[in-house]
Amino acid sequence: MTNGPQLVLFCGLPGTLKTYLSRRVSEGIGSTYLTTQAAGVLAAGLEAGELQALRYARYERISRIVFALIDMGAQVVVDGGFLSSASRALVFADNDKNRCVVVYCHCHDEEIRRRRLKIRALDFGDPEATSAQSILANGEVETTVEDPISIDLAQGRVSSVLSVDTVSYTAQWHGQPPAPLADSLKSLVETVLAQHATIPLPKRYESQVRSAFDDLASTYEDSTPWRNDPILIKQLQVDLPDKGCRVLDIGTGTGLATAWYAEQGHQVVGIDPSPVMLSRAAKRLTLSVLGAAPPLPFLSDYFELVIARQSLHYSEPSLLIKEAARVLKSGGQFVVSCTVSESDDARGFWRDYKWATQPLRLEVFSEESLGRLLQEADFKLEKRLRYQLKRVETIESLSRRVVAPHNGWPSFLKWVIRLSESEAPLARMTFDGAQLAYTQHWCTIQARKISS
Ligand SMILES: C[S@@+](CC[C@H](N)C(=O)[O-])C[C@H]1O[C@@H](n2cnc3c(N)ncnc32)[C@H](O)[C@@H]1O
C-alpha cells in the first residue's frame, strides 16, 4: 500500500478547472479517477429536501467506493463540486485525516470563470459540455463554496488543503501536507496549470470557429459594412520607424486590416485558423500562417507592430494580449480594434445578446475592460479612438448563425428591444419586424510595450 494520502478530493465551483486538473493529476499519479456522477445520477423533478437526501446518499456511496478501493491498495482522485463542507465530510467519513487531501480550485475573476464554462459548453463531444450548457442555460452559475481551508482544515477533518488559484495559476499548501504524494502533488498541479495557460482553447471549439469562417470567406468583406469602412481601417494605421518593419496581424482573416502596411513595404505576417480566409490574405500580405492563438508561434521581441481587429473575442484575451507583448520588441506598438459595449454597465446585456445570437463569440469588451487587459500586460495606452456605425441584422442573417428561439425571432427580438431600452439605451435598438438595427460602438486602442 502507498504511504501518504490515498484520497485526493477536488472541490470548487464550475469553471474553476477542477475537472481539467483532476483528470490530468489522476493520470499523472496513476490513480483511480471517480466523478460524483459515477456514483449515481440524480433524478429530476424532486423537492429540494428529497434532492438533498439523494445527494447525501450519493456522497456516502462515493465514500464506500473510495475506501474499498483504497483498502485494495489504490489511490483515488475524486472530482466533484463538493461546495458544502457537509458533502466533503460525508466522503471523508471517519477515516484517518492523513489519508485525505483536498485540492480546492478557485477563480476570483467571475468573467474568466463564466468564459471557461462557455468554452466548455461549446466543446461538443466533451462529456462535461452538457453540464456546462445546462448551468449556463438555467442561469444557475453557483457563486458560493464553503471554504475547505477555514472549515475542513480548521476543524481537523483533513490535515492539508492544496489551494489552487486558477487566475494566477499558482498553488499553495495549507496545513501539514503528508509526504510523499503531497510533495509531488503541488508540482504536478503547477505543471498542468502551466500547460493550460498555453493551450486554453479546446480543439473542438477551434474547429467550429475555423469552419464558420471558412464558410463565410467568400462573402466576408461585403456582408457587413464595418469590414471595409475607411475610417476604421485608418484608425489601425500608425507611424513605424522605418520601411520594412515587421508587422503581425492576429486573426488576419482576409488581410483587410493590414493590407495597407504591406502596400507601404512592411513585412506583414497574418495568422488565422481559417485556411479559406487565409488564402485571401496570402494575396495581400507577406506571409500567412495557419494557426489559432495563443500561443503565437513567433520569436520573442520580434515585431515592431501587432494588430488585432475584431479577433480577440474568439480566444482567451488576457493570454493572447500577453503573447502579443512577448512577440513585440521593446517600445513596439499594439493596436487593438473591436466592437465594445457602450459602457461597463451595458456589457451584461451585450453578453446575453451575443451568446444567444453568436455563440462562438466568447467575450464582449467595454473600452474600460479592454484598457484594463492591456495595462495588466504592461502596455502603456497612448490613444483611444472611438467610432460608431449603424449595424443591421436580419432574421435571415441571424438564422444562418443559430437556430431560431422557441418563441420565434420576432417575439425574441421585441423582447431584446424592450430590454435594451433600460440596459443599453445608447445602442438605440429598433426592430421593424424584419430587421434589427442598432448603433455599434467601436474602440481602437493604440498601446506601446513599455521598454524593459
Ligand atoms: C471577424 S474576423 C476579423 C478578420 C480581420 N482581422 C478583419 O479585421 O477583417 C475574425 C478572425 O479571427 C480569426 N480567429 C478566430 N479565432 C482565432 C484565434 N484563436 N487565433 C487567431 N485568429 C482567430 C477568425 O478565423 C477570423 O478570420
Coordinates of C-alpha atoms and ligand atoms in Angstrom, one line a residue:
M1 CA 0.0 0.0 0.0
T2 CA 1.2 3.5 -0.8
N3 CA 2.3 5.8 2.0
G4 CA 0.7 9.2 2.4
P5 CA -2.7 10.4 1.4
Q6 CA -4.8 8.0 -0.7
L7 CA -7.8 10.1 -1.4
V8 CA -7.3 13.4 -3.3
L9 CA -10.7 15.2 -3.4
F10 CA -11.1 18.1 -5.8
C11 CA -13.7 20.7 -5.0
G12 CA -14.6 24.1 -6.4
L13 CA -17.2 25.9 -8.4
P14 CA -18.0 25.1 -12.0
G15 CA -15.5 26.8 -14.3
T16 CA -12.5 26.6 -11.8
L17 CA -10.7 24.0 -13.9
K18 CA -11.2 21.2 -11.3
T19 CA -12.2 18.6 -13.9
Y20 CA -9.4 19.6 -16.2
L21 CA -6.9 19.4 -13.4
S22 CA -8.3 16.4 -11.6
R23 CA -8.2 14.2 -14.8
R24 CA -4.7 15.1 -15.6
V25 CA -3.5 14.8 -12.0
S26 CA -5.1 11.4 -11.8
E27 CA -3.3 10.4 -15.0
G28 CA 0.0 11.8 -13.6
I29 CA -0.1 9.9 -10.3
G30 CA -1.7 6.8 -11.9
S31 CA -4.7 6.8 -9.6
T32 CA -8.3 5.7 -10.0
Y33 CA -10.4 8.5 -11.1
L34 CA -14.0 8.9 -9.9
T35 CA -16.5 11.7 -10.5
T36 CA -19.6 12.3 -8.4
Q37 CA -21.8 11.3 -11.3
A38 CA -20.1 7.9 -11.4
A39 CA -21.8 7.1 -8.1
G40 CA -25.4 7.6 -9.4
V41 CA -27.4 10.0 -11.4
L42 CA -29.7 12.4 -9.6
A43 CA -33.4 12.2 -10.5
A44 CA -35.1 15.3 -11.9
G45 CA -38.3 16.8 -10.6
L46 CA -37.6 16.3 -6.9
E47 CA -38.3 18.6 -4.0
A48 CA -35.3 20.4 -2.6
G49 CA -35.3 18.2 0.6
E50 CA -35.5 15.0 -1.4
L51 CA -32.8 16.1 -3.7
Q52 CA -30.5 16.9 -0.7
A53 CA -31.2 13.5 0.8
L54 CA -30.4 11.8 -2.6
R55 CA -27.2 13.9 -2.9
Y56 CA -26.1 13.0 0.6
A57 CA -26.8 9.3 -0.1
R58 CA -24.6 9.6 -3.2
Y59 CA -21.7 11.1 -1.2
E60 CA -21.9 8.2 1.3
R61 CA -21.9 5.8 -1.6
I62 CA -18.8 7.5 -3.0
S63 CA -17.1 7.2 0.3
R64 CA -17.8 3.5 0.5
I65 CA -16.4 3.0 -3.1
V66 CA -13.4 5.2 -2.4
F67 CA -12.3 3.5 0.8
A68 CA -13.0 0.0 -0.6
L69 CA -10.6 0.9 -3.5
I70 CA -8.1 2.3 -1.0
D71 CA -8.2 -0.9 1.1
M72 CA -7.3 -2.8 -2.1
G73 CA -4.2 -0.6 -2.5
A74 CA -5.5 2.1 -4.8
Q75 CA -5.0 5.8 -4.7
V76 CA -8.2 7.6 -5.7
V77 CA -8.9 11.1 -7.2
V78 CA -12.5 12.2 -6.8
D79 CA -13.8 15.1 -8.9
G80 CA -17.0 16.9 -7.8
G81 CA -18.3 20.3 -6.8
F82 CA -18.4 19.4 -3.1
L83 CA -19.4 23.0 -2.4
S84 CA -20.6 22.4 1.2
S85 CA -18.3 21.2 3.9
A86 CA -21.0 18.7 4.9
S87 CA -20.7 17.0 1.5
R88 CA -17.0 16.6 1.9
A89 CA -17.3 15.3 5.4
L90 CA -19.6 12.6 4.1
V91 CA -16.9 11.4 1.8
F92 CA -14.1 11.5 4.4
A93 CA -16.4 9.7 6.9
D94 CA -14.4 8.5 9.9
N95 CA -11.2 7.9 8.0
D96 CA -7.8 8.9 9.2
K97 CA -7.4 12.5 8.1
N98 CA -3.9 11.8 6.9
R99 CA -5.4 9.6 4.2
C100 CA -7.3 12.6 2.7
V101 CA -6.1 15.7 0.8
V102 CA -8.4 18.4 -0.6
V103 CA -7.5 20.3 -3.7
Y104 CA -9.5 23.5 -3.7
C105 CA -9.8 25.1 -7.1
H106 CA -10.9 28.7 -7.1
C107 CA -11.2 31.6 -9.5
H108 CA -11.8 35.1 -8.1
D109 CA -12.5 36.5 -11.6
E110 CA -16.1 35.8 -12.5
E111 CA -15.6 36.8 -16.1
I112 CA -12.9 34.2 -16.6
R113 CA -15.0 31.6 -14.8
R114 CA -18.0 32.2 -17.0
R115 CA -15.9 32.3 -20.2
R116 CA -14.4 28.9 -19.2
L117 CA -17.9 27.5 -18.8
K118 CA -18.9 28.9 -22.1
I119 CA -16.0 27.4 -23.9
R120 CA -16.8 24.0 -22.3
A121 CA -20.4 24.3 -23.3
L122 CA -19.3 24.8 -26.9
D123 CA -16.8 21.9 -26.8
F124 CA -19.3 19.4 -28.2
G125 CA -18.1 15.9 -27.6
D126 CA -16.7 16.7 -24.2
P127 CA -18.7 14.8 -21.6
E128 CA -18.7 18.0 -19.5
A129 CA -20.3 20.1 -22.3
T130 CA -23.9 19.2 -21.4
S131 CA -23.4 20.1 -17.8
A132 CA -21.9 23.4 -18.7
Q133 CA -24.7 24.1 -21.2
S134 CA -27.3 23.4 -18.6
I135 CA -25.6 25.5 -16.0
L136 CA -25.5 28.5 -18.4
A137 CA -28.9 27.9 -19.9
N138 CA -30.6 27.8 -16.4
G139 CA -28.6 30.8 -15.3
E140 CA -27.5 28.7 -12.3
V141 CA -23.9 29.6 -12.2
E142 CA -23.3 28.9 -8.5
T143 CA -21.1 31.5 -6.8
T144 CA -20.5 30.3 -3.2
V145 CA -18.5 27.5 -1.8
E146 CA -17.8 26.7 1.8
D147 CA -14.1 27.3 2.1
P148 CA -12.3 24.0 2.9
I149 CA -9.3 25.9 4.5
S150 CA -11.3 27.8 7.1
I151 CA -13.7 24.9 7.7
D152 CA -12.4 21.4 7.0
L153 CA -8.8 22.2 7.8
A154 CA -9.6 24.4 10.8
Q155 CA -11.9 21.7 12.2
G156 CA -9.3 19.0 11.7
R157 CA -11.2 16.9 9.2
V158 CA -8.2 16.9 6.8
S159 CA -4.6 17.6 7.5
S160 CA -4.0 19.7 4.4
V161 CA -5.6 21.6 1.6
L162 CA -3.9 22.5 -1.7
S163 CA -5.3 25.8 -2.7
V164 CA -5.2 26.4 -6.4
D165 CA -5.7 29.9 -7.8
T166 CA -6.8 29.4 -11.4
V167 CA -6.4 33.1 -12.3
S168 CA -2.7 33.5 -11.3
Y169 CA -2.1 29.8 -12.0
T170 CA -0.4 29.2 -8.6
A171 CA -0.9 26.5 -5.9
Q172 CA -0.2 26.7 -2.2
W173 CA -0.4 24.2 0.6
H174 CA -2.3 25.0 3.8
G175 CA -1.8 22.7 6.9
Q176 CA 0.6 19.8 7.0
P177 CA 0.8 18.0 3.7
P178 CA 1.6 14.4 4.3
A179 CA 4.6 13.0 2.3
P180 CA 5.2 11.6 -0.3
L181 CA 2.3 12.2 -2.7
A182 CA 1.7 15.6 -1.2
D183 CA 5.2 16.8 -2.1
S184 CA 4.7 15.9 -5.8
L185 CA 1.1 16.9 -6.0
K186 CA 1.8 20.6 -5.9
S187 CA 4.4 20.5 -8.7
L188 CA 2.1 18.2 -10.8
V189 CA -0.8 20.7 -10.4
E190 CA 1.5 23.6 -11.3
T191 CA 2.8 21.7 -14.4
V192 CA -0.8 21.0 -15.5
L193 CA -1.8 24.7 -14.9
A194 CA 1.2 25.9 -17.0
Q195 CA 0.0 23.6 -19.8
H196 CA -3.5 25.0 -19.5
A197 CA -2.1 28.6 -19.8
T198 CA -0.6 27.8 -23.2
I199 CA -3.4 25.6 -24.6
P200 CA -6.6 27.4 -23.4
L201 CA -8.9 26.5 -26.3
P202 CA -10.3 23.1 -26.9
K203 CA -9.6 21.8 -30.4
R204 CA -13.2 21.2 -31.0
Y205 CA -14.0 24.8 -30.3
E206 CA -11.3 25.9 -32.6
S207 CA -12.5 23.7 -35.4
Q208 CA -16.0 25.2 -35.1
V209 CA -14.5 28.7 -35.5
R210 CA -12.4 27.6 -38.4
S211 CA -15.3 26.1 -40.3
A212 CA -17.6 29.1 -39.6
F213 CA -15.0 31.4 -41.1
D214 CA -14.2 29.0 -44.0
D215 CA -17.9 29.2 -44.9
L216 CA -18.1 32.9 -44.6
A217 CA -14.9 33.7 -46.5
S218 CA -16.3 34.3 -50.0
T219 CA -18.8 36.9 -48.7
Y220 CA -16.8 38.1 -45.7
E221 CA -15.7 41.5 -47.0
D222 CA -19.1 42.7 -48.2
S223 CA -21.5 41.1 -45.8
T224 CA -21.1 43.8 -43.1
P225 CA -20.1 47.5 -43.6
W226 CA -17.5 47.7 -40.8
R227 CA -15.1 45.4 -42.6
N228 CA -14.3 47.8 -45.4
D229 CA -15.1 51.0 -43.5
P230 CA -12.2 53.5 -44.4
I231 CA -12.3 55.3 -41.1
L232 CA -12.0 52.1 -39.1
I233 CA -9.2 50.9 -41.3
K234 CA -7.4 54.3 -41.0
Q235 CA -7.5 54.0 -37.2
L236 CA -5.3 51.0 -37.5
Q237 CA -2.6 52.9 -39.3
V238 CA 0.3 54.1 -37.1
D239 CA 3.7 55.5 -37.9
L240 CA 6.5 53.0 -38.0
P241 CA 10.3 53.8 -37.5
D242 CA 11.4 52.5 -41.0
K243 CA 10.4 50.9 -44.2
G244 CA 10.4 47.1 -43.9
C245 CA 9.2 46.8 -40.3
R246 CA 7.8 43.5 -39.0
V247 CA 4.0 43.6 -38.5
L248 CA 1.9 40.8 -37.1
D249 CA -1.9 40.7 -37.7
I250 CA -3.6 38.4 -35.2
G251 CA -6.8 36.9 -36.7
T252 CA -6.0 38.4 -40.0
G253 CA -8.9 36.9 -41.9
T254 CA -8.6 38.1 -45.5
G255 CA -5.9 40.5 -44.5
L256 CA -8.1 43.6 -44.8
A257 CA -6.9 45.3 -41.6
T258 CA -3.2 45.2 -42.5
A259 CA -3.1 45.2 -46.3
W260 CA -2.1 48.9 -46.2
Y261 CA 1.1 48.1 -44.2
A262 CA 2.1 45.6 -46.9
E263 CA 1.5 48.2 -49.6
Q264 CA 3.8 50.5 -47.7
G265 CA 6.6 48.0 -48.0
H266 CA 6.5 46.5 -44.5
Q267 CA 6.7 42.7 -43.8
V268 CA 3.3 41.7 -42.7
V269 CA 2.6 38.3 -41.2
G270 CA -1.0 37.3 -40.7
I271 CA -2.1 34.4 -38.5
D272 CA -5.5 32.8 -38.7
P273 CA -7.1 29.3 -38.1
S274 CA -9.3 29.5 -41.2
P275 CA -7.4 28.3 -44.3
V276 CA -10.1 29.7 -46.7
M277 CA -9.9 33.2 -45.2
L278 CA -6.1 33.0 -45.1
S279 CA -5.8 32.1 -48.8
R280 CA -7.3 35.5 -49.5
A281 CA -4.9 37.2 -47.0
A282 CA -2.0 35.4 -48.8
K283 CA -2.6 37.6 -51.8
R284 CA -2.2 40.8 -49.7
L285 CA 0.3 40.0 -47.0
T286 CA 4.0 38.9 -46.9
L287 CA 3.4 35.7 -45.0
S288 CA 0.3 33.8 -43.9
V289 CA 0.4 31.4 -41.0
L290 CA -2.3 28.9 -40.4
G291 CA -3.0 28.6 -36.6
A292 CA -5.0 29.7 -33.7
A293 CA -3.6 31.9 -31.0
P294 CA -2.5 31.8 -28.2
P295 CA 0.3 30.8 -28.3
L296 CA 1.8 32.8 -31.1
P297 CA 4.3 30.7 -32.9
F298 CA 6.9 33.5 -33.2
L299 CA 10.1 34.6 -31.6
S300 CA 10.1 37.0 -28.6
D301 CA 11.0 40.6 -29.2
Y302 CA 10.4 40.2 -33.0
F303 CA 7.7 42.6 -34.3
E304 CA 7.6 46.4 -34.4
L305 CA 3.8 46.3 -34.6
V306 CA 1.0 43.9 -33.7
I307 CA -2.6 44.4 -34.8
A308 CA -5.7 42.6 -33.7
R309 CA -9.0 43.7 -35.3
Q310 CA -12.2 42.0 -34.1
S311 CA -10.4 38.8 -33.3
L312 CA -9.6 38.8 -29.5
H313 CA -13.0 37.6 -28.6
Y314 CA -12.5 34.2 -30.2
S315 CA -9.8 33.4 -27.7
E316 CA -8.6 33.8 -24.1
P317 CA -7.9 37.6 -24.4
S318 CA -5.7 38.1 -21.4
L319 CA -3.4 35.3 -22.6
L320 CA -3.4 36.5 -26.1
I321 CA -2.5 40.0 -25.1
K322 CA 0.4 38.7 -23.0
E323 CA 1.6 36.8 -26.0
A324 CA 1.3 39.9 -28.1
A325 CA 3.5 41.7 -25.6
R326 CA 6.0 38.8 -25.7
V327 CA 6.5 38.9 -29.5
L328 CA 6.7 42.7 -29.6
K329 CA 10.0 44.5 -29.5
S330 CA 10.5 46.8 -26.5
G331 CA 8.8 50.0 -27.4
G332 CA 6.8 48.3 -30.1
Q333 CA 3.2 49.1 -30.7
F334 CA 0.0 47.1 -30.3
V335 CA -3.2 48.3 -32.0
V336 CA -6.4 46.6 -30.9
S337 CA -9.7 47.5 -32.5
C338 CA -13.0 45.9 -31.7
T339 CA -16.7 46.4 -31.1
V340 CA -17.4 47.4 -27.5
S341 CA -20.4 47.8 -25.3
E342 CA -21.1 51.4 -24.8
S343 CA -20.3 51.2 -21.1
D344 CA -19.2 48.7 -18.5
D345 CA -22.8 48.6 -17.3
A346 CA -24.1 47.5 -20.7
R347 CA -21.8 44.6 -21.0
G348 CA -24.2 42.1 -19.4
F349 CA -26.8 43.0 -21.9
W350 CA -24.5 42.5 -24.9
R351 CA -23.0 39.3 -23.5
D352 CA -26.5 37.8 -23.3
Y353 CA -27.5 39.0 -26.7
K354 CA -24.3 37.8 -28.4
W355 CA -24.4 34.5 -26.5
A356 CA -27.9 34.0 -27.9
T357 CA -27.1 35.0 -31.5
Q358 CA -23.4 34.5 -32.0
P359 CA -22.4 31.6 -29.8
L360 CA -18.8 31.3 -31.0
R361 CA -18.0 34.8 -29.6
L362 CA -16.5 34.3 -26.2
E363 CA -16.3 37.9 -24.9
V364 CA -17.8 41.3 -25.1
F365 CA -15.4 44.1 -24.2
S366 CA -16.0 47.6 -23.0
E367 CA -13.5 50.3 -23.6
E368 CA -12.6 50.1 -19.9
S369 CA -12.2 46.3 -19.8
L370 CA -10.0 46.3 -22.9
G371 CA -7.8 49.0 -21.5
R372 CA -7.5 47.1 -18.2
L373 CA -6.4 44.0 -20.0
L374 CA -3.7 45.9 -21.9
Q375 CA -2.5 47.6 -18.8
E376 CA -2.3 44.2 -17.0
A377 CA 0.1 43.1 -19.7
D378 CA 2.2 46.2 -19.1
F379 CA 1.1 48.1 -22.1
K380 CA 1.1 51.9 -22.0
L381 CA -2.2 53.2 -23.5
E382 CA -1.3 56.0 -25.9
K383 CA -4.5 56.7 -27.8
R384 CA -8.2 55.7 -27.8
L385 CA -10.2 56.3 -30.9
R386 CA -14.0 55.8 -30.9
Y387 CA -16.3 55.3 -33.7
Q388 CA -20.0 54.5 -34.3
L389 CA -21.6 52.6 -37.1
K390 CA -25.1 51.6 -37.9
R391 CA -25.4 47.8 -37.7
V392 CA -28.3 45.9 -39.2
E393 CA -29.1 42.2 -38.5
T394 CA -31.8 40.5 -40.5
I395 CA -33.8 37.5 -39.3
E396 CA -32.2 35.6 -42.2
S397 CA -28.6 36.5 -41.1
L398 CA -29.4 35.5 -37.5
S399 CA -30.9 32.2 -38.7
R400 CA -27.7 31.4 -40.5
R401 CA -25.8 31.5 -37.2
V402 CA -28.2 29.9 -34.7
V403 CA -31.5 28.0 -34.6
A404 CA -34.5 30.3 -34.0
P405 CA -35.6 30.7 -30.4
H406 CA -38.6 28.7 -29.4
N407 CA -40.8 31.8 -29.3
G408 CA -39.7 32.7 -32.8
W409 CA -37.3 35.6 -33.9
P410 CA -39.9 38.4 -33.9
S411 CA -41.0 37.8 -30.3
F412 CA -37.4 37.3 -29.2
L413 CA -36.2 40.5 -30.9
K414 CA -39.1 42.6 -29.5
W415 CA -38.1 41.4 -26.0
V416 CA -34.5 42.3 -26.8
I417 CA -35.6 45.8 -27.8
R418 CA -37.5 46.3 -24.6
L419 CA -34.6 45.1 -22.5
S420 CA -32.1 47.3 -24.5
E421 CA -34.2 50.4 -23.6
S422 CA -33.1 50.1 -19.9
E423 CA -29.9 48.1 -20.2
A424 CA -28.2 49.6 -23.3
P425 CA -30.1 52.8 -24.2
L426 CA -27.1 54.2 -26.2
A427 CA -27.4 51.3 -28.7
R428 CA -30.8 52.8 -29.8
M429 CA -32.0 49.4 -30.9
T430 CA -35.0 49.2 -33.2
F431 CA -36.9 46.3 -34.8
D432 CA -39.2 46.7 -37.8
G433 CA -40.5 43.2 -38.0
A434 CA -37.7 42.0 -40.3
Q435 CA -34.5 43.9 -39.3
L436 CA -32.9 44.7 -36.1
A437 CA -30.9 47.9 -36.2
Y438 CA -28.6 49.5 -33.6
T439 CA -25.6 51.7 -33.1
Q440 CA -22.5 49.7 -33.0
H441 CA -19.7 51.2 -30.9
W442 CA -16.1 50.7 -31.8
C443 CA -12.9 51.3 -29.9
T444 CA -9.4 51.3 -31.2
I445 CA -6.6 51.4 -28.7
Q446 CA -3.1 52.2 -29.7
A447 CA -0.7 51.0 -27.0
R448 CA 3.0 50.6 -26.6
K449 CA 5.1 47.9 -24.9
I450 CA 6.9 49.6 -22.1
S451 CA 10.7 49.4 -22.6
S452 CA 12.2 46.9 -20.2
Ligands
LIG1 C1 -14.2 39.0 -37.6 S1 -12.8 38.3 -38.3 C2 -11.7 39.6 -38.4 C3 -10.7 39.5 -39.5 C4 -9.8 40.7 -39.7 N1 -9.0 40.9 -38.5 C5 -10.5 41.9 -40.2 O1 -10.4 42.9 -39.5 O2 -11.2 41.8 -41.2 C6 -12.1 37.3 -37.0 C7 -11.0 36.4 -37.5 O3 -10.3 35.9 -36.3 C8 -9.9 34.6 -36.6 N2 -9.7 33.8 -35.4 C9 -10.6 33.1 -34.7 N3 -10.1 32.5 -33.6 C10 -8.7 32.9 -33.7 C11 -7.6 32.5 -32.9 N4 -7.7 31.8 -31.8 N5 -6.4 33.0 -33.3 C12 -6.3 33.8 -34.4 N6 -7.3 34.1 -35.2 C13 -8.5 33.7 -34.8 C14 -11.1 34.0 -37.5 O4 -10.7 32.9 -38.2 C15 -11.4 35.3 -38.3 O5 -10.7 35.2 -39.6

